[in-house]
Short mmCIF file of C-alpha atoms in Angstrom, two decimals:
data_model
loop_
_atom_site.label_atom_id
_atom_site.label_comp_id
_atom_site.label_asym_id
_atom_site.label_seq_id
_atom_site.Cartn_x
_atom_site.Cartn_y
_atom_site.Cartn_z
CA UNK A 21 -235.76 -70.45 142.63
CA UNK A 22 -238.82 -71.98 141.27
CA UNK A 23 -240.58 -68.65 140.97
CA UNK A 24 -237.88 -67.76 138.62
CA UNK A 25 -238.20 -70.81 136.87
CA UNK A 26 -241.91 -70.06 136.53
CA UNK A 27 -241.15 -66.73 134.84
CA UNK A 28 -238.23 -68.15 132.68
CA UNK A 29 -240.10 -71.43 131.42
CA UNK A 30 -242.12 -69.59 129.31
CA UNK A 31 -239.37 -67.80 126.85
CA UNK A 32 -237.69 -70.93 125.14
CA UNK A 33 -238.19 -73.91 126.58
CA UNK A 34 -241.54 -74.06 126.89
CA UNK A 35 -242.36 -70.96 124.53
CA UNK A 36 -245.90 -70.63 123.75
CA UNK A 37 -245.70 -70.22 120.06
CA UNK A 38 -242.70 -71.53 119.04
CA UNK A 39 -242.85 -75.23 121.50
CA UNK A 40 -246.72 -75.42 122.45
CA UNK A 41 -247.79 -74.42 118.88
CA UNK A 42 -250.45 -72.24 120.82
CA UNK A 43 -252.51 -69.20 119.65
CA UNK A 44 -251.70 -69.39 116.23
CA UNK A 45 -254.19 -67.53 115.05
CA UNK A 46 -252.67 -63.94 116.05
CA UNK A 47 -249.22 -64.92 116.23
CA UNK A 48 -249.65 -65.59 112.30
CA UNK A 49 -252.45 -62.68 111.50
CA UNK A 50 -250.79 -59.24 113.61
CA UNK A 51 -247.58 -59.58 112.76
CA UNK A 52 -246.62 -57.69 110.03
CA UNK A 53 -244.54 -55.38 112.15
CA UNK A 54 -242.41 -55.99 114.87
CA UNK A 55 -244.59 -53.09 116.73
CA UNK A 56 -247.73 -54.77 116.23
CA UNK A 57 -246.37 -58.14 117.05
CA UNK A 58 -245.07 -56.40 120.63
CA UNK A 59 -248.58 -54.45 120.86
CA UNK A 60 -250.55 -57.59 120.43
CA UNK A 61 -248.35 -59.42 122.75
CA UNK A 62 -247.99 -57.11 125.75
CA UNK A 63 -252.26 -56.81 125.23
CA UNK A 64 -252.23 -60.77 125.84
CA UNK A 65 -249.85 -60.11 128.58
CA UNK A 66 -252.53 -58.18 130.79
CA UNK A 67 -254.96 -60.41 129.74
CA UNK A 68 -252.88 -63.41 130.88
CA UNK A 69 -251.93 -61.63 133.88
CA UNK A 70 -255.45 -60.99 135.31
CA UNK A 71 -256.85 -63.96 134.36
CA UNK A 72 -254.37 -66.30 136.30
CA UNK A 73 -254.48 -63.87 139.08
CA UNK A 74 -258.68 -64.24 139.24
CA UNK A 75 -258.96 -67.75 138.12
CA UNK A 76 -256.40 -68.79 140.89
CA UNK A 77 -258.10 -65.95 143.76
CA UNK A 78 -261.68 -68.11 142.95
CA UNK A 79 -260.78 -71.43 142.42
CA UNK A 80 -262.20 -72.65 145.39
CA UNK A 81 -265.50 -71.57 144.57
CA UNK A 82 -266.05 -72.51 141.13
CA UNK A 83 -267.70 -76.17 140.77
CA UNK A 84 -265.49 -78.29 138.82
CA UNK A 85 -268.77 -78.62 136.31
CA UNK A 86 -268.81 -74.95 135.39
CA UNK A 87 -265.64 -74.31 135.43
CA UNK A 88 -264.75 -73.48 131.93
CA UNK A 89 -266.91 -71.42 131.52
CA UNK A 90 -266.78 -68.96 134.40
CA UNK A 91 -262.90 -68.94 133.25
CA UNK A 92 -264.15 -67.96 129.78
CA UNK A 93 -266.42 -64.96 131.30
CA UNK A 94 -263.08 -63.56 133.46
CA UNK A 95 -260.86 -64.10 130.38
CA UNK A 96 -264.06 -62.01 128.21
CA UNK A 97 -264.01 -59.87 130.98
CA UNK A 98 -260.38 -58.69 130.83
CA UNK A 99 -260.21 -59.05 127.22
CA UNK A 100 -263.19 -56.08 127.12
CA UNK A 101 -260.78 -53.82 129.42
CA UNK A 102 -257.89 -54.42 127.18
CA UNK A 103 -260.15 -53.28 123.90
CA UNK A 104 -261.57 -50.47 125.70
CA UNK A 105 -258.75 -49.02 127.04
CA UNK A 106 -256.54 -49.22 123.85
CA UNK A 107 -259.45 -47.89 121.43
CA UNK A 108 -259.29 -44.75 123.86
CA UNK A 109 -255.44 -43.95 124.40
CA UNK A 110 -254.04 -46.45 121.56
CA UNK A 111 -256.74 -45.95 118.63
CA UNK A 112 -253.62 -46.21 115.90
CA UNK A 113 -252.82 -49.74 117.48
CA UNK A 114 -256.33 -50.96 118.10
CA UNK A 115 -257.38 -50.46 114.10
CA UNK A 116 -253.87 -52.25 113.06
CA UNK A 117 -254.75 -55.30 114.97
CA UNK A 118 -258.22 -54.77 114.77
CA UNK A 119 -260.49 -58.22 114.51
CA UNK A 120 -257.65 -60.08 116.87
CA UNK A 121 -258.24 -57.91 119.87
CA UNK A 122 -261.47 -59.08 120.87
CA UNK A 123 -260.03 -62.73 119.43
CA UNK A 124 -257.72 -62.96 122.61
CA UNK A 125 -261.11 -64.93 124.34
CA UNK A 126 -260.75 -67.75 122.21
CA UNK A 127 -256.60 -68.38 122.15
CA UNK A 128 -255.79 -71.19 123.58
CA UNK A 129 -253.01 -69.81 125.94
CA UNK A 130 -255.02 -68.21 127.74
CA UNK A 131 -257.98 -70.72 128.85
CA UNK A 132 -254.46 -73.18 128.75
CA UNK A 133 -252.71 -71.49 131.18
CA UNK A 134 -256.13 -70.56 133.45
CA UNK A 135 -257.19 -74.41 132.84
CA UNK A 136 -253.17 -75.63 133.35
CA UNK A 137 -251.30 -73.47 135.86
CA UNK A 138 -254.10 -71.03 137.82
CA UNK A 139 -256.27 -73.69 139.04
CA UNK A 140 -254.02 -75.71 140.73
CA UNK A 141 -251.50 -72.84 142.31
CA UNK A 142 -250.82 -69.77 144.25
CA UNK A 143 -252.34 -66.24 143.14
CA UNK A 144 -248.77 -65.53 143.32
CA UNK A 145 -247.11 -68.51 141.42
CA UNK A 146 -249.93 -67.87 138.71
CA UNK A 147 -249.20 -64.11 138.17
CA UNK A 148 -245.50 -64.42 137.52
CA UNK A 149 -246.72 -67.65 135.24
CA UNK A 150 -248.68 -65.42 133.43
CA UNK A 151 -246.28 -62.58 133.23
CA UNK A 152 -243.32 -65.09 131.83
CA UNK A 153 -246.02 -66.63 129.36
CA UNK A 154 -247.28 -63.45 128.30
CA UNK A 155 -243.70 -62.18 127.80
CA UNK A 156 -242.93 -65.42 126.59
CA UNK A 157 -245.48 -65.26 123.69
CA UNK A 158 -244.78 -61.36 123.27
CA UNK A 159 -241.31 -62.12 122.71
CA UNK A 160 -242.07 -64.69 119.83
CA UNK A 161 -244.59 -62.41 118.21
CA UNK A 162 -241.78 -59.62 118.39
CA UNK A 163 -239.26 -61.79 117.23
CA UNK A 164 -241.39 -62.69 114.38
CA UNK A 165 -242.68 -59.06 113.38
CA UNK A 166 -239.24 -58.07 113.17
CA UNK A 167 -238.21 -60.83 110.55
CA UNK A 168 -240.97 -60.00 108.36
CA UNK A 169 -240.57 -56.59 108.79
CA UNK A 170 -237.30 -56.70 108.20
CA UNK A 171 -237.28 -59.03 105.03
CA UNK A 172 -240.61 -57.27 103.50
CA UNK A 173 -239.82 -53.61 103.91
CA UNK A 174 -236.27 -53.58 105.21
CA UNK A 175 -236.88 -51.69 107.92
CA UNK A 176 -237.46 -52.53 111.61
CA UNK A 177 -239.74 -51.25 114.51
CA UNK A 178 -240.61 -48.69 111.70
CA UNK A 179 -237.31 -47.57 111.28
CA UNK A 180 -235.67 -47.87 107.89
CA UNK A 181 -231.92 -48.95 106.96
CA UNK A 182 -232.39 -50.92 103.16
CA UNK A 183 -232.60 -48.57 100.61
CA UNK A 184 -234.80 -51.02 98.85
CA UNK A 185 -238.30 -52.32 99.08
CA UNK A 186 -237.63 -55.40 100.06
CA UNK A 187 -239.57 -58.75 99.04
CA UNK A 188 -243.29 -57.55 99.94
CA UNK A 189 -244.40 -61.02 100.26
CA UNK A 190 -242.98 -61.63 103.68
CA UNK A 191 -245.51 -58.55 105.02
CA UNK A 192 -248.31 -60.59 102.81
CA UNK A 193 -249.99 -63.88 104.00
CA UNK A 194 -247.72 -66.70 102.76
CA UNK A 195 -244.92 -65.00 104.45
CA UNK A 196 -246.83 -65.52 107.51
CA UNK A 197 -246.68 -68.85 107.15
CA UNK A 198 -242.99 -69.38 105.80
CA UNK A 199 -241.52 -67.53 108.47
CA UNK A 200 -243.33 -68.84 111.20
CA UNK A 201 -242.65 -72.45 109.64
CA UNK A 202 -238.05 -71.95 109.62
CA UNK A 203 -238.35 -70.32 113.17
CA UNK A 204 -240.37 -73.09 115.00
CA UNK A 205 -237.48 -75.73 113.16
CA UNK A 206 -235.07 -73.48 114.56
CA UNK A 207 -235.78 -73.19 118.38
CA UNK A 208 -236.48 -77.05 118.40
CA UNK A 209 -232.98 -77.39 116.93
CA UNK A 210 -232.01 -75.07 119.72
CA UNK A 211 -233.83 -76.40 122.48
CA UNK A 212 -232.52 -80.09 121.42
CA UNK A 213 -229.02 -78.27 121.83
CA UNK A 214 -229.35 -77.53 124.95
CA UNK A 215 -231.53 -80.53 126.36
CA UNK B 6 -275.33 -60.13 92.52
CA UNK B 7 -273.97 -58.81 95.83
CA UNK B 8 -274.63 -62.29 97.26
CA UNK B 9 -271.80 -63.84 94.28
CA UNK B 10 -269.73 -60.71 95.54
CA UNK B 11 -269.74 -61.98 99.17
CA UNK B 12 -270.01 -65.90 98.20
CA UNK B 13 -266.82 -65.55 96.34
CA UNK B 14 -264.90 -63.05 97.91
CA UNK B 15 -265.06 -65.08 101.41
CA UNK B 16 -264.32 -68.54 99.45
CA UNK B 17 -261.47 -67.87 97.53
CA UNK B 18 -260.24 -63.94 97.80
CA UNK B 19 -260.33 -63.41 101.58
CA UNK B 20 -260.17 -67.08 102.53
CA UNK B 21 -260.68 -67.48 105.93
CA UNK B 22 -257.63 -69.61 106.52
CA UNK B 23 -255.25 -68.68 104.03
CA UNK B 24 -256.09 -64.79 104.40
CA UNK B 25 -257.32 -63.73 107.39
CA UNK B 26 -255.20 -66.41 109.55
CA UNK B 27 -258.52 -66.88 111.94
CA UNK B 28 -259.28 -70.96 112.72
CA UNK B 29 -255.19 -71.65 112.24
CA UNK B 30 -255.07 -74.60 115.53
CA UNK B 31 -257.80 -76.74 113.84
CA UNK B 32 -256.45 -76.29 110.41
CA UNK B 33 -252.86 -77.46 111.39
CA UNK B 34 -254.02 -79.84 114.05
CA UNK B 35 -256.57 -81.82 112.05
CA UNK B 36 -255.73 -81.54 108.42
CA UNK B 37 -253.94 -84.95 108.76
CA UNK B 38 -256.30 -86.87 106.93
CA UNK B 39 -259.00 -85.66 104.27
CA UNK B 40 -261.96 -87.54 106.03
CA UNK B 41 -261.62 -85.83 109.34
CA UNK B 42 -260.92 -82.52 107.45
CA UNK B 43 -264.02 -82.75 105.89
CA UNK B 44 -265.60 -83.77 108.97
CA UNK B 45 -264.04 -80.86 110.62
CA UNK B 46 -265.89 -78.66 108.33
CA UNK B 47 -268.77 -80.02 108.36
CA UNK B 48 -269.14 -79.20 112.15
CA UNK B 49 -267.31 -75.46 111.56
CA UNK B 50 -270.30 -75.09 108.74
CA UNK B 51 -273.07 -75.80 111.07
CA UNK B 52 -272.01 -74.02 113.89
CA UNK B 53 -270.86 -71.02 111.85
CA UNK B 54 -274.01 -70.44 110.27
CA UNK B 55 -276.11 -71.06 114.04
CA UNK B 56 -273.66 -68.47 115.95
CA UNK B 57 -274.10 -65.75 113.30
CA UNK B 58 -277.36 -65.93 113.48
CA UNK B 59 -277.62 -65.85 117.05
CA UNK B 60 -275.36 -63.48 117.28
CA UNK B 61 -276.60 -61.50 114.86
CA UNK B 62 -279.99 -61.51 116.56
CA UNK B 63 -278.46 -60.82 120.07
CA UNK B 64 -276.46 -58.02 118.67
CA UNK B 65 -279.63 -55.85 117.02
CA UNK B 66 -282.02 -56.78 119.65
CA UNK B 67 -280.49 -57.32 122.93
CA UNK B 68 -277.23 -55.26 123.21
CA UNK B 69 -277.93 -52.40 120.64
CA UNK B 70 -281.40 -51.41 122.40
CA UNK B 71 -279.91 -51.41 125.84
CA UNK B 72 -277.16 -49.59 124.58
CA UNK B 73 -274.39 -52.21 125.97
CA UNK B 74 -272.32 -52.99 122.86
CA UNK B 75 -269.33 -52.60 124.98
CA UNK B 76 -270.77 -55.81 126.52
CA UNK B 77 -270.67 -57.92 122.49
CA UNK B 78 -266.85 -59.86 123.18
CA UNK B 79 -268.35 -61.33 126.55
CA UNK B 80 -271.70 -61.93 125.04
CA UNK B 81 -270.87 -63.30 121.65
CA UNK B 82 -268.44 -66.36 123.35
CA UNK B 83 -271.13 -66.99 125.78
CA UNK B 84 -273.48 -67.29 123.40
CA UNK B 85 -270.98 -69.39 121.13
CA UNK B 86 -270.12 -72.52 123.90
CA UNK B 87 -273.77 -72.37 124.83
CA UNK B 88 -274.72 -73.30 121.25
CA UNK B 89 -271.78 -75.79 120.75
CA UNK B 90 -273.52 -77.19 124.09
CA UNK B 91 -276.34 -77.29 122.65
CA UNK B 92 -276.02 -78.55 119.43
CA UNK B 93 -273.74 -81.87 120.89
CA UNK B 94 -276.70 -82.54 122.92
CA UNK B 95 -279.40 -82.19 120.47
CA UNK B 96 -277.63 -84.08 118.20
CA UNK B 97 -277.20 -87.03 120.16
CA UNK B 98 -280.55 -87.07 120.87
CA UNK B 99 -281.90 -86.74 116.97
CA UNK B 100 -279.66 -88.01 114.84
CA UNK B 101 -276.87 -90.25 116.35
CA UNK B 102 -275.57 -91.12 112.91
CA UNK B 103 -274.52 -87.43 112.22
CA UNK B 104 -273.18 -86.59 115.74
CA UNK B 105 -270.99 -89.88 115.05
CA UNK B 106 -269.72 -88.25 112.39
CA UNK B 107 -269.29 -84.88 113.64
CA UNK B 108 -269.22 -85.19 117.41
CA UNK B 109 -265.62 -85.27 118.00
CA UNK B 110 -265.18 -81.89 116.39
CA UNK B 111 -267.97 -79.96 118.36
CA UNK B 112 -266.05 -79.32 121.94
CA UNK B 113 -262.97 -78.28 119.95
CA UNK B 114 -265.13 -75.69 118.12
CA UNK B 115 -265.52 -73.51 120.99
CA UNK B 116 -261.96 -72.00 121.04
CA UNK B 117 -262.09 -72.09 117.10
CA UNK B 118 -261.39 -68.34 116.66
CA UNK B 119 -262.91 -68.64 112.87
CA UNK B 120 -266.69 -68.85 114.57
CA UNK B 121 -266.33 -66.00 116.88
CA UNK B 122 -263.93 -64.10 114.19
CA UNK B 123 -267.47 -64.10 111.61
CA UNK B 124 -269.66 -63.31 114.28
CA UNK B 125 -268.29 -60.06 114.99
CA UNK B 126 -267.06 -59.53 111.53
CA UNK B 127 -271.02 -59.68 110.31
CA UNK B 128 -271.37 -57.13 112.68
CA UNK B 129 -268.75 -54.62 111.67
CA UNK B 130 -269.47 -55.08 107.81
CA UNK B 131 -273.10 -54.07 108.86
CA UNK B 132 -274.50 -57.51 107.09
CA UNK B 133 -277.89 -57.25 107.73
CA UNK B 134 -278.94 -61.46 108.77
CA UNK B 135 -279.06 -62.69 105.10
CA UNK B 136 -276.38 -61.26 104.07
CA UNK B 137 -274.38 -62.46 107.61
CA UNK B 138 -276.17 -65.75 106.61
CA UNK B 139 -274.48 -66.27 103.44
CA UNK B 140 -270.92 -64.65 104.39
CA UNK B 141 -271.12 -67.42 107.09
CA UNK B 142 -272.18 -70.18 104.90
CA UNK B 143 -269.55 -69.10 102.13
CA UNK B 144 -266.48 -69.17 104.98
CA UNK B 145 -267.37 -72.07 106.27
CA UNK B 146 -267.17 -73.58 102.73
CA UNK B 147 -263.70 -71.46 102.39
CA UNK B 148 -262.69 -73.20 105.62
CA UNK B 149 -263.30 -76.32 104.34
CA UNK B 150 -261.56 -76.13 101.23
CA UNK B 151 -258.67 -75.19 102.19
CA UNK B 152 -258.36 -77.90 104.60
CA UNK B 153 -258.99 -80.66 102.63
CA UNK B 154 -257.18 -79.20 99.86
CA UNK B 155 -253.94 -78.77 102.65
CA UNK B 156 -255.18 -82.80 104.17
CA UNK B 157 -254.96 -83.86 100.16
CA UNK B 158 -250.79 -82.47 100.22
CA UNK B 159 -249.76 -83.63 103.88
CA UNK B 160 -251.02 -86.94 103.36
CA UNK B 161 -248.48 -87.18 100.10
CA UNK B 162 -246.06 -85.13 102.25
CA UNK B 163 -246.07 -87.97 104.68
CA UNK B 164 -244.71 -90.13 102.13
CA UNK B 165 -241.62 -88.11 101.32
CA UNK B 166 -238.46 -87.56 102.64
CA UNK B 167 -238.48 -84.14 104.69
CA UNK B 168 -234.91 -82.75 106.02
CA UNK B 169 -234.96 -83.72 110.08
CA UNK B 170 -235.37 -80.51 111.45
CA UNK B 171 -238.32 -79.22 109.02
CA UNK B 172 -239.82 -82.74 109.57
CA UNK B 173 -243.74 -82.61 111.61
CA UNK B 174 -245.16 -78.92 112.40
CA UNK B 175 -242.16 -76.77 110.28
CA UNK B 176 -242.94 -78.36 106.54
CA UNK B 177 -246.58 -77.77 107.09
CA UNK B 178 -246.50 -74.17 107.41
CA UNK B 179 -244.20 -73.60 104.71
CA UNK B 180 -246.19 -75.98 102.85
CA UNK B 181 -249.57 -73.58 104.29
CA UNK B 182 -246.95 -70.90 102.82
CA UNK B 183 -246.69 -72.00 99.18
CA UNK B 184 -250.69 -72.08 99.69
CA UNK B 185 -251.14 -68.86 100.28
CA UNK B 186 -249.81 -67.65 97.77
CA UNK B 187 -251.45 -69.84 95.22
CA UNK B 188 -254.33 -68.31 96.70
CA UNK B 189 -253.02 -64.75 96.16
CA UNK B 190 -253.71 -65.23 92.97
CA UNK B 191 -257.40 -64.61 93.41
CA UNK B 192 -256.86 -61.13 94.44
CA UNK B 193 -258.16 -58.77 92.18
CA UNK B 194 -261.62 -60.82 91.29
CA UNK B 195 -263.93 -59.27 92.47
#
């Protein structure tokens, strides 16, 4: 039961982006798509993933004085993996999101979650916290993508159904921020709802 | 001339912020008041310019000769809280009266994804270290700008009367919305 609770936290009620406010940086910067906003997501996934799984394998090891940053050189680590293997088998992907890729060291979910969850429990527990807070934050990015896509270009996951442009500004910058802005004051009205 | 080119295009036409979305957490977590914002840039300013040229250096003489570039993300963020480290303690040390007024920002610097963002940036637009110099400097000042010019309109927006749901977090980023696209209107100058 609280496994699944560990996986399911991480989707609304304690959603990355949407409640924590975390890794704001490429939630607002890769999503112009909903495909890139999945890409980048599942990418943070892995990243997520392996670093829980590590951080909570070596725990006892680490001092507690160098601790952050031995987490920082396994996040760096799996971060490199991630960039290496998508610029070989992904290369269409890896220029779209480009700059962020090797920007997944420094978001805050990650060293949060490592910090947060991975120290303290399980190798177990911390995988399936990373998987539901790497779907978790997939899941917004997606979400987002695909109302920007779908209000800039009128199309979604690539695939067109408006026979018009559509307002270009929600692919551009300030959409970024507008959309991003109505959908956090909408999941806190929802998660109020429900509380 | 290709020093205005870079000055301006990373101040106002590919503002770090408002653009390129890289140092977002600090810019909505901190821009409450203008005073800390400008503190907050002060710090992102010094440490900007220090990790590019660090990493600048690192990158042409360390990883390029060994032929480990593949190695730059892990190398780069190393090098980056090691010179946040650095620079707290130095400070202390040598002048208290400007780690007083920038010390609370250094530590949160680390995970700023702005300093890291120019360091490898410099890199890819094949700077050579004046030219990464500058594009630093220039960002840094884009950084702050837009932070104190977003502190300057949440301190008024604190003062009005925001619908419930959009009050806190929501208002801001439409607010950082409506900023954005002022800034749009620098595309095109240079």
């Amino acid at each position: 039961m609280s496994q699944m609770k560990n996986f399911t936290k991480g989707f609304i009620k304690e959603n990355p982006v949407f409640v924590l406010l975390l890794g704001m940086c490429p939630t607002l910067g890769v999503t112009t798509s909903a495909l890139n906003g999945l890409g980048m997501g599942l990418a943070t996934t892995f990243v997520l993933i392996g670093s829980n799984m590590v951080v909570s394998a070596v725990k006892d090891f680490i001092p507690d004085k160098v601790r952050i940053p031995s987490y920082i050189v396994i996040i760096a680590t799996f971060v490199t993996i991630v960039e290496l293997v998508m610029q070989a088998y992904l290369p269409a992907l890896y220029n779209q999101l480009g700059l962020f890729i090797p920007l997944i060291v420094v978001n805050c979910i990650v060293l949060g979650r490592a910090e947060a969850f991975a120290s303290k429990n399980s190798v177990g527990a911390s995988i399936i916290d990373g998987l539901g807070m790497g779907l978790g934050f997939a899941f917004a990015l997606t979400l987002l993508g695909s109302v920007r896509e779908l209000l800039g270009s009128g199309a979604l996951f690539n695939f067109k159904f408006m026979e018009s442009d559509g307002m270009l500004v929600f692919v551009l910058a300030p959409g970024a921020f507008i959309v991003l802005g109505y959908l956090i004051a909408i999941i806190s009205r929802l998660n109020k709802k429900n509380a | 001339m290709e020093y205005a080119i870079i000055i301006i295009a990373a101040i106002f036409v590919n503002n770090v912020v408002l653009a390129q979305f890289l140092g977002i957490c600090p810019f909505i977590g901190v821009s409450g008041k203008i005073s800390t914002s400008v503190g907050m840039g002060g710090a992102v300013l010094f440490v900007m310019t220090l990790a590019t040229v660090v990493t600048w250096l690192a990158q042409h003489y360390i990883l390029v000769p060994l032929g480990i570039t593949f190695l730059q993300t892990i190398t780069f963020i190393l090098v980056i809280a090691a010179l946040v480290q650095m620079v707290e303690i130095i400070l202390k040390k040598v002048s208290p009266a400007l780690y007083g007024a920038l010390g609370v920002f250094l530590p949160l610097i680390t995970t700023n994804c702005a300093v890291l963002g120019v360091a490898i940036l410099t890199i890819q637009k094949d700077f050579n270290l004046m030219e990464g110099v500058v594009f630093a400097i220039s960002t840094a000042l884009g950084f702050t700008l837009a932070m104190v010019i977003f502190a300057g309109i949440r301190e008024h927006l604190d003062n009005m009367e925001v619908p419930k749901g959009m009050a806190g977090v929501p208002i801001a980023l439409v607010t950082a919305g409506i900023l954005a696209l002022a800034f749009m209107g620098f595309t095109g100058l240079v």
